[in-house]
Short mmCIF file of N, CA and C in Angstrom, two decimals:
data_model
loop_
_atom_site.label_atom_id
_atom_site.label_comp_id
_atom_site.label_asym_id
_atom_site.label_seq_id
_atom_site.Cartn_x
_atom_site.Cartn_y
_atom_site.Cartn_z
N MET A 18 158.11 58.20 4.08
CA MET A 18 157.45 57.35 3.20
C MET A 18 157.72 57.56 1.64
N LYS A 19 157.77 56.52 0.96
CA LYS A 19 158.06 56.57 -0.31
C LYS A 19 157.21 55.73 -1.11
N ILE A 20 156.35 56.13 -2.09
CA ILE A 20 155.54 55.36 -3.00
C ILE A 20 156.25 55.08 -4.31
N ASN A 21 156.49 53.91 -4.57
CA ASN A 21 157.21 53.56 -5.99
C ASN A 21 156.20 53.61 -7.04
N THR A 22 155.01 52.96 -6.89
CA THR A 22 154.16 52.75 -8.05
C THR A 22 152.66 52.94 -7.60
N LEU A 23 151.87 53.72 -8.20
CA LEU A 23 150.41 53.76 -8.09
C LEU A 23 149.74 53.65 -9.46
N ILE A 24 149.04 52.68 -9.54
CA ILE A 24 148.20 52.41 -10.79
C ILE A 24 146.67 52.42 -10.37
N GLN A 25 145.96 53.36 -11.04
CA GLN A 25 144.62 53.34 -10.94
C GLN A 25 144.04 53.17 -12.40
N SER A 26 143.36 52.02 -12.58
CA SER A 26 142.80 51.80 -13.88
C SER A 26 141.71 50.87 -13.75
N GLN A 27 141.19 50.31 -15.00
CA GLN A 27 140.14 49.35 -14.93
C GLN A 27 140.45 48.01 -15.65
N VAL A 28 139.92 46.87 -15.18
CA VAL A 28 140.36 45.66 -15.69
C VAL A 28 139.05 45.12 -16.41
N LYS A 29 139.21 44.64 -17.59
CA LYS A 29 138.19 44.19 -18.47
C LYS A 29 137.59 42.91 -17.65
N LYS A 30 136.18 42.83 -17.46
CA LYS A 30 135.67 41.54 -16.85
C LYS A 30 134.68 40.93 -17.79
N ASP A 31 134.52 39.52 -17.69
CA ASP A 31 133.55 38.83 -18.25
C ASP A 31 132.29 38.93 -17.40
N TYR A 32 131.14 39.00 -17.95
CA TYR A 32 129.90 39.14 -17.31
C TYR A 32 128.80 38.73 -18.13
N PHE A 33 127.55 38.49 -17.43
CA PHE A 33 126.39 38.24 -18.28
C PHE A 33 125.30 39.17 -17.84
N PHE A 34 124.26 39.36 -18.68
CA PHE A 34 123.22 40.23 -18.39
C PHE A 34 121.98 39.66 -19.36
N LEU A 35 120.95 39.34 -18.62
CA LEU A 35 119.74 38.78 -19.37
C LEU A 35 118.53 39.49 -18.91
N GLU A 36 117.74 40.00 -19.85
CA GLU A 36 116.51 40.64 -19.66
C GLU A 36 115.36 40.03 -20.36
N GLY A 37 114.32 39.90 -19.84
CA GLY A 37 113.08 39.31 -20.45
C GLY A 37 111.72 39.66 -19.73
N PHE A 38 110.70 38.97 -20.14
CA PHE A 38 109.46 39.00 -19.38
C PHE A 38 108.89 37.72 -19.00
N CYS A 39 108.24 37.59 -17.93
CA CYS A 39 107.50 36.37 -17.42
C CYS A 39 106.10 36.67 -17.01
N ASN A 40 105.42 35.62 -16.84
CA ASN A 40 104.10 35.79 -16.34
C ASN A 40 104.10 35.64 -14.89
N ILE A 41 103.55 36.49 -14.10
CA ILE A 41 103.74 36.62 -12.72
C ILE A 41 102.35 37.15 -12.07
N ASP A 42 101.92 36.49 -10.89
CA ASP A 42 100.65 36.86 -10.17
C ASP A 42 101.34 38.10 -9.26
N ALA A 43 101.44 39.23 -9.89
CA ALA A 43 101.92 40.48 -9.20
C ALA A 43 101.16 40.72 -7.94
N GLU A 44 99.88 40.76 -7.96
CA GLU A 44 99.13 41.11 -6.86
C GLU A 44 99.44 40.19 -5.61
N TYR A 45 99.66 38.85 -5.76
CA TYR A 45 99.97 38.04 -4.84
C TYR A 45 101.29 38.44 -4.12
N PHE A 46 102.39 38.64 -4.88
CA PHE A 46 103.60 39.04 -4.33
C PHE A 46 103.65 40.45 -3.59
N ILE A 47 102.85 41.41 -4.33
CA ILE A 47 102.81 42.73 -3.65
C ILE A 47 102.22 42.62 -2.26
N ASP A 48 101.12 41.91 -2.17
CA ASP A 48 100.48 41.68 -0.98
C ASP A 48 101.40 40.99 0.13
N LYS A 49 102.18 40.02 -0.30
CA LYS A 49 103.15 39.34 0.56
C LYS A 49 104.35 40.24 0.92
N ILE A 50 104.72 41.14 0.04
CA ILE A 50 105.81 42.19 0.45
C ILE A 50 105.30 43.16 1.39
N LYS A 51 104.06 43.66 1.18
CA LYS A 51 103.47 44.55 2.12
C LYS A 51 103.36 44.04 3.49
N GLU A 52 103.00 42.83 3.53
CA GLU A 52 102.98 42.05 4.91
C GLU A 52 104.44 41.85 5.48
N GLY A 53 105.39 41.41 4.60
CA GLY A 53 106.73 41.04 4.98
C GLY A 53 107.59 42.29 5.48
N ILE A 54 107.30 43.38 4.92
CA ILE A 54 108.15 44.55 5.23
C ILE A 54 107.89 45.12 6.68
N HIS A 55 106.78 44.55 7.31
CA HIS A 55 106.38 44.91 8.65
C HIS A 55 106.67 43.80 9.58
N LYS A 56 107.06 42.63 9.22
CA LYS A 56 107.34 41.61 10.12
C LYS A 56 108.64 41.75 10.71
N GLU A 57 108.79 41.16 11.93
CA GLU A 57 109.94 41.03 12.62
C GLU A 57 111.10 40.43 11.74
N GLY A 58 112.33 41.01 11.81
CA GLY A 58 113.33 40.47 10.97
C GLY A 58 113.40 41.02 9.55
N ASN A 59 112.44 42.02 9.33
CA ASN A 59 112.72 42.72 7.95
C ASN A 59 113.95 43.48 7.93
N TRP A 60 114.33 43.87 6.69
CA TRP A 60 115.53 44.75 6.62
C TRP A 60 115.32 46.11 6.01
N SER A 61 113.95 46.59 6.28
CA SER A 61 113.64 47.87 5.70
C SER A 61 114.59 49.02 6.13
N PHE A 62 115.06 49.80 5.19
CA PHE A 62 115.96 50.89 5.39
C PHE A 62 117.37 50.54 6.14
N ARG A 63 117.78 49.25 6.09
CA ARG A 63 119.02 48.93 6.68
C ARG A 63 120.02 48.34 5.72
N THR A 64 119.65 48.42 4.40
CA THR A 64 120.64 47.86 3.29
C THR A 64 120.78 48.89 2.36
N ASN A 65 121.20 48.46 1.16
CA ASN A 65 121.37 49.34 -0.01
C ASN A 65 120.08 49.82 -0.40
N VAL A 66 119.05 49.02 -0.06
CA VAL A 66 117.54 49.44 -0.44
C VAL A 66 117.04 50.31 0.60
N HIS A 67 116.87 51.60 0.32
CA HIS A 67 116.30 52.71 1.07
C HIS A 67 114.85 52.77 0.95
N GLY A 68 114.20 51.67 1.53
CA GLY A 68 112.78 51.48 1.37
C GLY A 68 112.27 50.27 2.17
N GLY A 69 111.29 49.78 1.92
CA GLY A 69 110.69 48.55 2.60
C GLY A 69 111.35 47.44 2.01
N MET A 70 111.79 46.50 2.93
CA MET A 70 112.53 45.22 2.54
C MET A 70 112.19 44.03 3.41
N THR A 71 111.77 42.89 2.88
CA THR A 71 111.41 41.82 3.75
C THR A 71 112.87 41.24 4.17
N ASP A 72 112.66 40.18 4.93
CA ASP A 72 113.97 39.40 5.31
C ASP A 72 114.67 38.78 4.04
N TRP A 73 115.88 38.44 4.04
CA TRP A 73 116.55 37.97 2.86
C TRP A 73 116.01 36.68 2.20
N THR A 74 115.45 35.83 3.09
CA THR A 74 115.03 34.56 2.40
C THR A 74 113.36 34.49 2.42
N TYR A 75 112.74 35.60 2.55
CA TYR A 75 111.21 35.69 2.74
C TYR A 75 110.53 34.73 1.71
N PHE A 76 111.06 34.82 0.43
CA PHE A 76 110.27 34.04 -0.65
C PHE A 76 111.01 32.76 -1.00
N LEU A 77 112.07 32.35 -0.30
CA LEU A 77 112.75 31.22 -0.73
C LEU A 77 111.95 29.92 -0.77
N LYS A 78 111.07 29.81 0.07
CA LYS A 78 110.24 28.55 0.13
C LYS A 78 108.83 28.75 -0.50
N ASP A 79 108.65 29.84 -1.19
CA ASP A 79 107.37 30.23 -1.80
C ASP A 79 107.15 29.51 -3.19
N GLN A 80 106.13 28.60 -3.28
CA GLN A 80 106.10 27.82 -4.39
C GLN A 80 105.67 28.75 -5.64
N LYS A 81 105.01 29.74 -5.44
CA LYS A 81 104.70 30.61 -6.59
C LYS A 81 105.93 31.35 -7.15
N PHE A 82 106.81 31.62 -6.25
CA PHE A 82 108.12 32.22 -6.73
C PHE A 82 108.88 31.26 -7.73
N TRP A 83 108.91 29.93 -7.23
CA TRP A 83 109.75 28.95 -8.04
C TRP A 83 108.87 28.68 -9.33
N GLU A 84 107.57 28.71 -9.33
CA GLU A 84 106.84 28.48 -10.64
C GLU A 84 107.30 29.59 -11.61
N VAL A 85 107.66 30.74 -11.15
CA VAL A 85 108.07 31.86 -12.13
C VAL A 85 109.63 31.58 -12.37
N MET A 86 110.41 31.23 -11.30
CA MET A 86 111.81 31.19 -11.41
C MET A 86 112.37 29.99 -12.29
N TRP A 87 111.68 28.74 -12.16
CA TRP A 87 112.27 27.66 -12.90
C TRP A 87 112.35 27.87 -14.33
N PRO A 88 111.38 28.36 -15.07
CA PRO A 88 111.59 28.55 -16.50
C PRO A 88 112.77 29.53 -16.83
N ILE A 89 112.84 30.55 -16.00
CA ILE A 89 114.01 31.65 -16.13
C ILE A 89 115.33 30.94 -16.08
N MET A 90 115.26 30.07 -14.91
CA MET A 90 116.65 29.35 -14.71
C MET A 90 117.04 28.42 -15.66
N ASN A 91 115.95 27.85 -16.35
CA ASN A 91 116.13 26.94 -17.33
C ASN A 91 116.73 27.62 -18.68
N GLU A 92 116.31 28.73 -18.99
CA GLU A 92 116.92 29.59 -19.96
C GLU A 92 118.26 30.07 -19.79
N LEU A 93 118.50 30.56 -18.67
CA LEU A 93 119.82 30.90 -18.11
C LEU A 93 120.82 29.89 -18.21
N GLU A 94 120.38 28.63 -17.71
CA GLU A 94 121.34 27.51 -17.93
C GLU A 94 121.61 27.20 -19.16
N LYS A 95 120.69 27.30 -20.26
CA LYS A 95 120.99 27.04 -21.62
C LYS A 95 122.05 28.08 -22.30
N ILE A 96 121.60 29.27 -21.89
CA ILE A 96 122.51 30.50 -22.50
C ILE A 96 123.80 30.58 -22.08
N MET A 97 123.82 30.51 -20.59
CA MET A 97 125.18 30.79 -19.87
C MET A 97 125.95 29.63 -19.51
N LYS A 98 125.28 28.46 -19.48
CA LYS A 98 125.88 27.24 -19.12
C LYS A 98 126.35 27.41 -17.59
N LEU A 99 125.47 28.00 -16.83
CA LEU A 99 125.65 28.28 -15.48
C LEU A 99 124.94 27.09 -14.67
N ARG A 100 125.71 26.11 -14.30
CA ARG A 100 125.04 25.02 -13.55
C ARG A 100 125.46 24.92 -12.04
N ASN A 101 126.39 25.58 -11.80
CA ASN A 101 127.20 25.51 -10.43
C ASN A 101 126.66 26.55 -9.53
N PHE A 102 125.39 26.85 -9.48
CA PHE A 102 124.85 27.91 -8.64
C PHE A 102 123.38 27.47 -8.06
N LYS A 103 123.02 27.97 -6.91
CA LYS A 103 121.69 27.80 -6.54
C LYS A 103 121.20 29.14 -5.90
N ILE A 104 119.93 29.40 -6.13
CA ILE A 104 119.33 30.57 -5.43
C ILE A 104 119.09 30.30 -4.06
N ASN A 105 119.76 31.22 -3.21
CA ASN A 105 119.69 31.03 -1.83
C ASN A 105 119.16 32.15 -0.97
N GLU A 106 118.80 33.22 -1.65
CA GLU A 106 118.28 34.55 -0.98
C GLU A 106 117.16 35.02 -1.99
N VAL A 107 115.99 35.26 -1.46
CA VAL A 107 114.96 35.84 -2.32
C VAL A 107 114.17 36.76 -1.42
N TRP A 108 114.24 38.03 -1.65
CA TRP A 108 113.49 39.05 -0.89
C TRP A 108 112.64 39.90 -1.64
N GLY A 109 111.74 40.60 -1.03
CA GLY A 109 110.88 41.60 -1.74
C GLY A 109 111.19 42.90 -1.18
N LEU A 110 110.87 43.91 -2.09
CA LEU A 110 111.27 45.35 -1.85
C LEU A 110 110.03 46.24 -2.25
N GLU A 111 109.94 47.35 -1.55
CA GLU A 111 108.93 48.38 -1.87
C GLU A 111 109.73 49.79 -1.62
N GLU A 112 109.85 50.47 -2.85
CA GLU A 112 110.46 51.74 -2.72
C GLU A 112 109.38 52.73 -3.25
N ALA A 113 108.77 53.34 -2.10
CA ALA A 113 107.87 54.35 -2.24
C ALA A 113 108.37 55.78 -2.65
N TYR A 114 107.67 56.81 -2.65
CA TYR A 114 108.28 58.18 -2.93
C TYR A 114 109.34 58.35 -2.15
N SER A 115 110.57 58.82 -2.79
CA SER A 115 111.86 59.13 -2.35
C SER A 115 112.71 57.88 -2.01
N GLY A 116 112.19 56.68 -2.16
CA GLY A 116 113.05 55.50 -1.75
C GLY A 116 114.01 55.31 -3.15
N ARG A 117 115.06 54.55 -2.74
CA ARG A 117 116.20 54.40 -3.76
C ARG A 117 116.93 53.24 -3.44
N THR A 118 117.87 52.86 -4.49
CA THR A 118 118.74 51.81 -4.03
C THR A 118 120.16 52.27 -4.31
N LYS A 119 121.00 52.26 -3.26
CA LYS A 119 122.35 52.83 -3.51
C LYS A 119 123.22 51.88 -4.32
N GLU A 120 124.16 52.44 -4.99
CA GLU A 120 125.00 51.66 -5.94
C GLU A 120 125.79 50.59 -5.08
N HIS A 121 125.61 49.46 -5.61
CA HIS A 121 126.28 48.22 -4.98
C HIS A 121 126.52 47.12 -6.00
N ASP A 122 127.18 46.07 -5.52
CA ASP A 122 127.23 44.84 -6.30
C ASP A 122 126.78 43.72 -5.43
N HIS A 123 126.82 42.39 -5.83
CA HIS A 123 126.35 41.23 -5.11
C HIS A 123 127.58 40.32 -4.84
N ILE A 124 128.79 40.61 -4.97
CA ILE A 124 129.79 39.85 -4.95
C ILE A 124 129.72 39.16 -3.43
N PRO A 125 129.90 37.83 -3.21
CA PRO A 125 130.36 36.88 -4.15
C PRO A 125 129.26 36.01 -4.97
N SER A 126 128.12 36.49 -4.96
CA SER A 126 127.16 35.86 -5.83
C SER A 126 127.50 35.86 -7.16
N VAL A 127 127.25 34.58 -7.80
CA VAL A 127 127.62 34.39 -9.16
C VAL A 127 126.35 34.94 -10.18
N CYS A 128 125.18 34.94 -9.55
CA CYS A 128 124.09 35.34 -10.32
C CYS A 128 123.17 36.08 -9.43
N SER A 129 122.70 37.24 -9.80
CA SER A 129 121.63 37.94 -9.19
C SER A 129 120.54 38.40 -10.10
N GLY A 130 119.51 38.93 -9.54
CA GLY A 130 118.40 39.29 -10.39
C GLY A 130 117.29 39.97 -9.57
N VAL A 131 116.34 40.47 -10.50
CA VAL A 131 115.17 41.21 -10.11
C VAL A 131 114.02 40.95 -10.97
N ILE A 132 112.87 40.76 -10.41
CA ILE A 132 111.60 40.59 -11.13
C ILE A 132 110.73 41.80 -10.69
N TYR A 133 110.30 42.60 -11.58
CA TYR A 133 109.36 43.60 -11.23
C TYR A 133 107.97 43.28 -11.30
N LEU A 134 107.26 43.90 -10.38
CA LEU A 134 105.78 43.61 -10.18
C LEU A 134 104.80 44.47 -10.61
N ASN A 135 105.41 45.83 -10.95
CA ASN A 135 104.52 46.83 -11.42
C ASN A 135 105.28 47.74 -12.30
N ASP A 136 104.57 48.52 -13.05
CA ASP A 136 105.12 49.62 -14.05
C ASP A 136 105.41 50.84 -13.20
N VAL A 137 106.68 51.35 -13.14
CA VAL A 137 106.91 52.57 -12.50
C VAL A 137 108.31 53.15 -13.12
N ASN A 138 108.30 54.45 -13.12
CA ASN A 138 109.40 55.15 -13.81
C ASN A 138 110.54 55.43 -12.74
N GLN A 139 111.24 54.30 -12.32
CA GLN A 139 112.40 54.32 -11.50
C GLN A 139 113.51 53.58 -12.14
N THR A 140 114.21 54.00 -13.03
CA THR A 140 115.15 53.15 -13.70
C THR A 140 116.32 52.55 -12.90
N LEU A 141 116.57 51.26 -13.27
CA LEU A 141 117.59 50.69 -12.64
C LEU A 141 118.95 50.75 -13.57
N TYR A 142 120.02 51.24 -13.09
CA TYR A 142 121.18 51.62 -13.94
C TYR A 142 122.27 50.53 -13.52
N PHE A 143 122.95 50.24 -14.63
CA PHE A 143 124.23 49.46 -14.62
C PHE A 143 125.41 50.34 -15.36
N PRO A 144 126.04 51.15 -14.51
CA PRO A 144 126.97 52.10 -15.18
C PRO A 144 128.08 51.51 -15.89
N GLU A 145 128.64 50.38 -15.34
CA GLU A 145 129.78 49.69 -15.99
C GLU A 145 129.48 49.19 -17.43
N ILE A 146 128.29 48.82 -17.73
CA ILE A 146 127.89 48.35 -18.97
C ILE A 146 127.01 49.20 -19.72
N LYS A 147 126.69 50.52 -19.26
CA LYS A 147 125.82 51.47 -19.84
C LYS A 147 124.50 50.86 -20.18
N LYS A 148 123.90 50.16 -19.30
CA LYS A 148 122.49 49.54 -19.50
C LYS A 148 121.55 50.20 -18.52
N GLU A 149 120.34 50.39 -18.89
CA GLU A 149 119.33 50.99 -18.15
C GLU A 149 118.13 50.13 -18.29
N VAL A 150 117.41 49.74 -17.10
CA VAL A 150 116.25 49.06 -17.29
C VAL A 150 115.11 49.81 -16.54
N VAL A 151 113.89 49.96 -17.27
CA VAL A 151 112.77 50.70 -16.68
C VAL A 151 111.81 49.47 -16.30
N PRO A 152 111.51 49.45 -14.97
CA PRO A 152 110.62 48.58 -14.39
C PRO A 152 109.19 48.46 -15.22
N ALA A 153 108.74 47.22 -15.38
CA ALA A 153 107.50 46.99 -15.93
C ALA A 153 107.12 45.58 -15.31
N ARG A 154 105.74 45.38 -15.01
CA ARG A 154 105.16 44.24 -14.67
C ARG A 154 105.77 42.99 -15.45
N GLY A 155 106.25 42.10 -14.64
CA GLY A 155 106.87 40.86 -15.26
C GLY A 155 108.14 40.98 -15.99
N LYS A 156 108.77 42.13 -16.00
CA LYS A 156 110.10 42.23 -16.64
C LYS A 156 111.03 41.73 -15.49
N PHE A 157 112.06 40.84 -15.95
CA PHE A 157 113.14 40.33 -15.17
C PHE A 157 114.45 40.73 -15.67
N VAL A 158 115.32 40.82 -14.79
CA VAL A 158 116.80 40.94 -15.16
C VAL A 158 117.58 40.04 -14.32
N LEU A 159 118.40 39.27 -15.04
CA LEU A 159 119.41 38.62 -14.20
C LEU A 159 120.82 39.03 -14.65
N PHE A 160 121.73 39.02 -13.87
CA PHE A 160 123.03 39.70 -14.08
C PHE A 160 124.21 38.95 -13.24
N ASP A 161 125.30 39.16 -13.63
CA ASP A 161 126.50 38.65 -12.90
C ASP A 161 126.60 39.50 -11.62
N GLY A 162 126.89 38.83 -10.50
CA GLY A 162 126.97 39.46 -9.18
C GLY A 162 128.05 40.64 -9.14
N ILE A 163 128.86 40.63 -10.13
CA ILE A 163 130.04 41.54 -10.00
C ILE A 163 129.55 43.04 -10.58
N LEU A 164 128.42 42.90 -11.23
CA LEU A 164 127.99 44.35 -11.90
C LEU A 164 127.41 45.20 -10.98
N ARG A 165 127.87 46.38 -10.79
CA ARG A 165 127.50 47.41 -9.97
C ARG A 165 126.03 47.97 -10.51
N HIS A 166 125.18 48.31 -9.57
CA HIS A 166 123.95 48.77 -10.01
C HIS A 166 123.29 49.70 -8.97
N TYR A 167 122.24 50.57 -9.41
CA TYR A 167 121.63 51.48 -8.50
C TYR A 167 120.24 51.94 -9.19
N ALA A 168 119.43 52.49 -8.22
CA ALA A 168 118.30 53.17 -8.72
C ALA A 168 118.19 54.52 -8.00
N ASN A 169 117.98 55.65 -8.67
CA ASN A 169 117.77 56.90 -8.20
C ASN A 169 116.48 57.00 -7.28
N ARG A 170 116.30 57.99 -6.56
CA ARG A 170 115.09 58.21 -5.78
C ARG A 170 113.88 57.94 -6.70
N ASN A 171 112.81 57.34 -6.17
CA ASN A 171 111.55 57.17 -6.78
C ASN A 171 110.69 58.56 -6.55
N LEU A 172 110.68 59.16 -7.74
CA LEU A 172 110.01 60.52 -7.72
C LEU A 172 108.53 60.56 -8.15
N THR A 173 108.01 59.38 -8.08
CA THR A 173 106.45 59.17 -8.43
C THR A 173 105.70 58.85 -7.08
N GLN A 174 104.45 58.88 -7.15
CA GLN A 174 103.53 58.59 -6.10
C GLN A 174 103.23 56.97 -6.21
N THR A 175 103.85 56.46 -7.22
CA THR A 175 103.61 54.90 -7.30
C THR A 175 104.85 54.15 -6.83
N PRO A 176 104.61 53.33 -5.72
CA PRO A 176 105.77 52.54 -5.31
C PRO A 176 106.20 51.47 -6.19
N LYS A 177 107.57 51.29 -6.10
CA LYS A 177 108.06 50.20 -6.91
C LYS A 177 108.04 48.94 -6.07
N TYR A 178 107.59 47.80 -6.72
CA TYR A 178 107.56 46.53 -5.94
C TYR A 178 108.30 45.51 -6.81
N ALA A 179 109.20 44.81 -6.16
CA ALA A 179 110.06 43.80 -7.00
C ALA A 179 110.46 42.68 -5.99
N LEU A 180 110.90 41.58 -6.77
CA LEU A 180 111.57 40.46 -5.98
C LEU A 180 112.96 40.41 -6.45
N SER A 181 113.83 40.30 -5.43
CA SER A 181 115.30 40.29 -5.81
C SER A 181 115.83 38.98 -5.29
N PHE A 182 116.89 38.52 -5.93
CA PHE A 182 117.59 37.20 -5.39
C PHE A 182 118.98 37.10 -5.83
N ASN A 183 119.63 36.17 -5.18
CA ASN A 183 120.99 35.89 -5.42
C ASN A 183 121.18 34.46 -5.56
N GLY A 184 122.11 34.13 -6.44
CA GLY A 184 122.47 32.72 -6.58
C GLY A 184 124.09 32.63 -6.37
N ASP A 185 124.30 31.59 -5.44
CA ASP A 185 125.72 31.65 -4.93
C ASP A 185 126.33 30.35 -5.54
N PRO A 186 127.63 30.28 -5.60
CA PRO A 186 128.36 29.08 -6.01
C PRO A 186 128.12 27.83 -5.23
N ILE A 187 127.91 26.80 -5.93
CA ILE A 187 127.70 25.45 -5.32
C ILE A 187 129.24 24.86 -5.41
N LYS A 188 129.75 24.45 -4.21
CA LYS A 188 131.08 23.78 -4.15
C LYS A 188 131.04 22.41 -4.87
N ASP A 189 132.12 22.30 -5.75
CA ASP A 189 132.23 20.97 -6.31
C ASP A 189 132.94 20.05 -5.49
N PHE A 190 132.33 18.76 -5.19
CA PHE A 190 133.07 17.79 -4.40
C PHE A 190 133.75 16.71 -5.19
#
């Protein structure tokens, strides 16, 4: 065997990252997550989320989710001019003591995000862009699906509750 060339490097990528706060009925969503992580079809401890997780589309038809999400999407569309995607997955998660999220991305999604439902000291890291997000009730983060991210183990007795979602491309016809 002969290797002629080996290149290991990084390629500059365009991306977006949006962080803000919204009004949210956190108690409603936390109660629904607690219910959903025990229902048949849940994804608890079977994904990059090492904790409780509802099924992927658990909140997709939830009117209260869309009441929160529509204003966020309106701003994202203005800022990023992203009109060729739709939110098609919305799940809830609970990371109790020792729960964590392994490093991953959301490719091929063009937009991913999280809305936090409570204050907890379990930072979300985006190593490629050197960004850290500390969860707080009503804080949201929307980001390009190519961005890798993770959260170390929750070392507090306070579980982290959040809604996460993916927006995928819509084909142009």
